Amino acid sequence: MPALAEVIAALEQAYPPELAESWDAVGLVCGDPAENVDKVLFCVDPVDETVEEAIESGARLIVAHHPLLLRGVHGVPADSTKGRLVHRLIRAGVALYCAHTNADSASPGVSDALADAIGLTVLGPLDPREDGVTGIGRIGELPAPEAFSAFVERVANALPRTEPGVYGAGDPDRPIRRVAVSGGSGDSYLKRATAAGVDAYVTADLRHHPAGEHLAEISEVPALVGVTHWASEWPWCEQASGVVRAAFAGNVDVHVSTRCTDPWTLRATRTEH
């Protein structure tokens, strides 16, 4: 049975901390590196639901994509939302490790997992770093062109169900073959997707004005597919679990959380009379 420090070493080989953005907070949040780990829970969000799942399942480590303490804090009192989680984790003997923008930029990383779920063959990063291999987002290709309406359905069927669902902006009959994806909030890469000459761009948290301005361009621009933030990053959990599974075959039990931690839980449409 490996020590927590050994599991972290395997994760950091796959998702090097130096790839993280300067503003990010990645790494071990709580836990004793010398303690043994026999079960790991992988999730997108370190929240009440996933902490409860880890405790119920007997996991000794949570590997989350999103940081718990992204912004600087001066304390973690148990009567605060995040402090309560830290206290609960420590009392239960559960460590928390977060791999965020380092997992976004790593190869393979978050967007590779999203591309793979959709059925794309990855060609390279959307916003490459100097090495040309790592970086935010991915550009990929479908096995054969398909109508945009079919592609939107493809994305919906590839990702876990959420109440907001999947939405598209573009000509339903437009042929789609070359695609850009970016797990998480990606409308800041709209110009890069356009410059890459892709037919469609899949990302989360598309805002009204950037999307509208993108679609209003005179030249042809990629069609847009919007998904929820949680759904776009959830495929990474299986990828990350594979890192630990391969490094400690037979000695560590890995489990991917299927609890939906997307914040949107209801949807309503206007009833016409």
mmCIF file of C-alpha atoms in Angstrom, residues 3-163:
data_model
loop_
_atom_site.group_PDB
_atom_site.id
_atom_site.type_symbol
_atom_site.label_atom_id
_atom_site.label_comp_id
_atom_site.label_asym_id
_atom_site.label_seq_id
_atom_site.Cartn_x
_atom_site.Cartn_y
_atom_site.Cartn_z
ATOM 1 C CA ALA A 3 2.047 6.355 1.076
ATOM 2 C CA LEU A 4 0.153 9.515 0.175
ATOM 3 C CA ALA A 5 3.454 11.072 -0.901
ATOM 4 C CA GLU A 6 3.929 8.292 -3.477
ATOM 5 C CA VAL A 7 0.439 8.804 -4.908
ATOM 6 C CA ILE A 8 1.067 12.536 -5.153
ATOM 7 C CA ALA A 9 4.364 11.876 -6.938
ATOM 8 C CA ALA A 10 2.538 9.791 -9.565
ATOM 9 C CA LEU A 11 -0.089 12.493 -10.049
ATOM 10 C CA GLU A 12 2.511 15.238 -10.334
ATOM 11 C CA GLN A 13 4.428 13.281 -12.936
ATOM 12 C CA ALA A 14 1.251 13.247 -15.033
ATOM 13 C CA TYR A 15 0.175 16.789 -14.113
ATOM 14 C CA PRO A 16 3.359 18.761 -13.293
ATOM 15 C CA PRO A 17 2.646 21.606 -10.852
ATOM 16 C CA GLU A 18 4.890 23.909 -12.887
ATOM 17 C CA LEU A 19 2.241 23.851 -15.631
ATOM 18 C CA ALA A 20 -0.229 25.591 -13.315
ATOM 19 C CA GLU A 21 -1.069 29.242 -13.901
ATOM 20 C CA SER A 22 0.569 31.715 -11.509
ATOM 21 C CA TRP A 23 -2.775 32.575 -9.885
ATOM 22 C CA ASP A 24 -3.726 28.958 -9.260
ATOM 23 C CA ALA A 25 -3.613 26.886 -6.073
ATOM 24 C CA VAL A 26 -2.739 23.258 -6.760
ATOM 25 C CA GLY A 27 -1.328 20.453 -4.640
ATOM 26 C CA LEU A 28 -2.041 18.933 -1.240
ATOM 27 C CA VAL A 29 -4.661 20.829 0.754
ATOM 28 C CA CYS A 30 -4.757 18.560 3.788
ATOM 29 C CA GLY A 31 -3.426 15.137 4.713
ATOM 30 C CA ASP A 32 -0.278 13.506 6.043
ATOM 31 C CA PRO A 33 2.122 12.538 3.207
ATOM 32 C CA ALA A 34 3.397 9.645 5.342
ATOM 33 C CA GLU A 35 -0.036 8.033 5.754
ATOM 34 C CA ASN A 36 -0.929 5.044 3.578
ATOM 35 C CA VAL A 37 -3.574 5.275 0.881
ATOM 36 C CA ASP A 38 -5.638 2.280 -0.182
ATOM 37 C CA LYS A 39 -8.588 3.989 -1.867
ATOM 38 C CA VAL A 40 -8.902 7.223 -3.879
ATOM 39 C CA LEU A 41 -11.983 9.142 -4.998
ATOM 40 C CA PHE A 42 -11.687 11.309 -8.130
ATOM 41 C CA CYS A 43 -14.061 14.228 -8.660
ATOM 42 C CA VAL A 44 -14.372 17.673 -10.213
ATOM 43 C CA ASP A 45 -15.461 19.607 -7.123
ATOM 44 C CA PRO A 46 -14.358 19.226 -3.488
ATOM 45 C CA VAL A 47 -17.773 19.941 -1.980
ATOM 46 C CA ASP A 48 -20.091 18.452 0.642
ATOM 47 C CA GLU A 49 -21.409 15.779 -1.715
ATOM 48 C CA THR A 50 -18.010 14.423 -2.740
ATOM 49 C CA VAL A 51 -16.544 14.677 0.764
ATOM 50 C CA GLU A 52 -19.523 12.672 2.018
ATOM 51 C CA GLU A 53 -19.005 10.138 -0.771
ATOM 52 C CA ALA A 54 -15.341 9.732 0.137
ATOM 53 C CA ILE A 55 -16.114 9.174 3.809
ATOM 54 C CA GLU A 56 -18.946 6.752 3.056
ATOM 55 C CA SER A 57 -16.785 4.723 0.660
ATOM 56 C CA GLY A 58 -13.725 4.615 2.892
ATOM 57 C CA ALA A 59 -11.497 6.607 0.557
ATOM 58 C CA ARG A 60 -8.338 7.969 2.162
ATOM 59 C CA LEU A 61 -7.729 10.559 -0.555
ATOM 60 C CA ILE A 62 -9.846 12.834 -2.725
ATOM 61 C CA VAL A 63 -8.277 13.973 -5.979
ATOM 62 C CA ALA A 64 -10.269 16.963 -7.201
ATOM 63 C CA HIS A 65 -9.860 19.132 -10.261
ATOM 64 C CA HIS A 66 -11.048 22.369 -8.711
ATOM 65 C CA PRO A 67 -9.123 23.885 -5.795
ATOM 66 C CA LEU A 68 -10.857 24.204 -2.450
ATOM 67 C CA LEU A 69 -8.834 27.250 -1.376
ATOM 68 C CA LEU A 70 -8.176 29.108 -4.615
ATOM 69 C CA ARG A 71 -8.026 32.558 -3.057
ATOM 70 C CA GLY A 72 -5.872 33.400 -0.068
ATOM 71 C CA VAL A 73 -7.396 32.713 3.333
ATOM 72 C CA HIS A 74 -6.320 33.680 6.834
ATOM 73 C CA GLY A 75 -8.006 30.764 8.554
ATOM 74 C CA VAL A 76 -10.270 27.753 8.139
ATOM 75 C CA PRO A 77 -12.706 27.996 11.048
ATOM 76 C CA ALA A 78 -15.248 25.213 11.211
ATOM 77 C CA ASP A 79 -18.117 27.708 11.055
ATOM 78 C CA SER A 80 -17.144 28.762 7.517
ATOM 79 C CA THR A 81 -18.157 26.814 4.408
ATOM 80 C CA LYS A 82 -14.665 25.772 3.324
ATOM 81 C CA GLY A 83 -13.309 25.539 6.845
ATOM 82 C CA ARG A 84 -16.090 23.093 7.687
ATOM 83 C CA LEU A 85 -14.958 20.857 4.812
ATOM 84 C CA VAL A 86 -11.308 21.009 5.891
ATOM 85 C CA HIS A 87 -12.223 20.057 9.470
ATOM 86 C CA ARG A 88 -14.446 17.252 8.277
ATOM 87 C CA LEU A 89 -11.721 15.855 6.025
ATOM 88 C CA ILE A 90 -9.102 15.954 8.766
ATOM 89 C CA ARG A 91 -11.389 14.368 11.346
ATOM 90 C CA ALA A 92 -12.219 11.553 8.926
ATOM 91 C CA GLY A 93 -8.581 11.022 7.961
ATOM 92 C CA VAL A 94 -9.212 11.902 4.312
ATOM 93 C CA ALA A 95 -6.556 13.817 2.369
ATOM 94 C CA LEU A 96 -7.404 16.300 -0.396
ATOM 95 C CA TYR A 97 -5.228 16.910 -3.435
ATOM 96 C CA CYS A 98 -6.137 19.325 -6.245
ATOM 97 C CA ALA A 99 -4.859 19.368 -9.846
ATOM 98 C CA HIS A 100 -6.336 22.351 -11.668
ATOM 99 C CA THR A 101 -4.692 24.364 -14.460
ATOM 100 C CA ASN A 102 -1.718 22.000 -14.399
ATOM 101 C CA ALA A 103 -4.171 19.259 -15.389
ATOM 102 C CA ASP A 104 -5.660 21.598 -18.002
ATOM 103 C CA SER A 105 -2.280 22.155 -19.689
ATOM 104 C CA ALA A 106 -0.791 18.676 -19.260
ATOM 105 C CA SER A 107 -0.645 16.227 -22.156
ATOM 106 C CA PRO A 108 -2.838 14.298 -21.821
ATOM 107 C CA GLY A 109 -5.006 16.558 -19.714
ATOM 108 C CA VAL A 110 -8.534 17.793 -19.172
ATOM 109 C CA SER A 111 -9.230 18.754 -22.775
ATOM 110 C CA ASP A 112 -7.789 15.487 -24.091
ATOM 111 C CA ALA A 113 -10.331 13.657 -21.942
ATOM 112 C CA LEU A 114 -13.123 15.866 -23.278
ATOM 113 C CA ALA A 115 -11.982 15.342 -26.874
ATOM 114 C CA ASP A 116 -11.772 11.590 -26.362
ATOM 115 C CA ALA A 117 -15.280 11.455 -24.886
ATOM 116 C CA ILE A 118 -16.642 13.254 -27.937
ATOM 117 C CA GLY A 119 -14.786 10.927 -30.308
ATOM 118 C CA LEU A 120 -12.115 13.282 -31.614
ATOM 119 C CA THR A 121 -8.593 12.391 -32.667
ATOM 120 C CA VAL A 122 -6.422 15.037 -30.997
ATOM 121 C CA LEU A 123 -4.053 16.943 -33.272
ATOM 122 C CA GLY A 124 -2.556 19.389 -30.770
ATOM 123 C CA PRO A 125 -3.224 22.171 -28.225
ATOM 124 C CA LEU A 126 -5.567 25.067 -28.954
ATOM 125 C CA ASP A 127 -3.319 27.491 -27.039
ATOM 126 C CA PRO A 128 0.084 25.772 -26.981
ATOM 127 C CA ARG A 129 2.889 26.501 -24.556
ATOM 128 C CA GLU A 130 6.459 26.865 -25.820
ATOM 129 C CA ASP A 131 6.941 23.105 -26.122
ATOM 130 C CA GLY A 132 4.051 22.887 -28.613
ATOM 131 C CA VAL A 133 2.640 19.850 -26.822
ATOM 132 C CA THR A 134 1.152 21.141 -23.592
ATOM 133 C CA GLY A 135 -1.283 24.023 -23.271
ATOM 134 C CA ILE A 136 -4.934 24.923 -22.856
ATOM 135 C CA GLY A 137 -7.571 23.289 -25.055
ATOM 136 C CA ARG A 138 -7.215 20.810 -27.889
ATOM 137 C CA ILE A 139 -7.867 20.705 -31.628
ATOM 138 C CA GLY A 140 -9.127 17.426 -33.011
ATOM 139 C CA GLU A 141 -10.947 15.763 -35.867
ATOM 140 C CA LEU A 142 -13.990 13.564 -36.211
ATOM 141 C CA PRO A 143 -13.654 10.328 -38.195
ATOM 142 C CA ALA A 144 -15.952 11.835 -40.845
ATOM 143 C CA PRO A 145 -17.885 15.086 -41.305
ATOM 144 C CA GLU A 146 -21.370 15.297 -39.809
ATOM 145 C CA ALA A 147 -24.073 17.950 -39.649
ATOM 146 C CA PHE A 148 -23.808 20.439 -36.795
ATOM 147 C CA SER A 149 -27.172 19.310 -35.421
ATOM 148 C CA ALA A 150 -25.834 15.740 -35.217
ATOM 149 C CA PHE A 151 -22.618 16.980 -33.638
ATOM 150 C CA VAL A 152 -24.497 18.787 -30.872
ATOM 151 C CA GLU A 153 -26.355 15.532 -30.180
ATOM 152 C CA ARG A 154 -23.012 13.710 -30.158
ATOM 153 C CA VAL A 155 -21.696 16.045 -27.447
ATOM 154 C CA ALA A 156 -24.868 15.661 -25.396
ATOM 155 C CA ASN A 157 -24.639 11.878 -25.542
ATOM 156 C CA ALA A 158 -20.913 11.884 -24.682
ATOM 157 C CA LEU A 159 -21.162 13.852 -21.444
ATOM 158 C CA PRO A 160 -23.057 13.279 -18.196
ATOM 159 C CA ARG A 161 -26.571 14.684 -18.057
ATOM 160 C CA THR A 162 -27.090 18.125 -16.537
ATOM 161 C CA GLU A 163 -30.254 20.211 -16.194
#
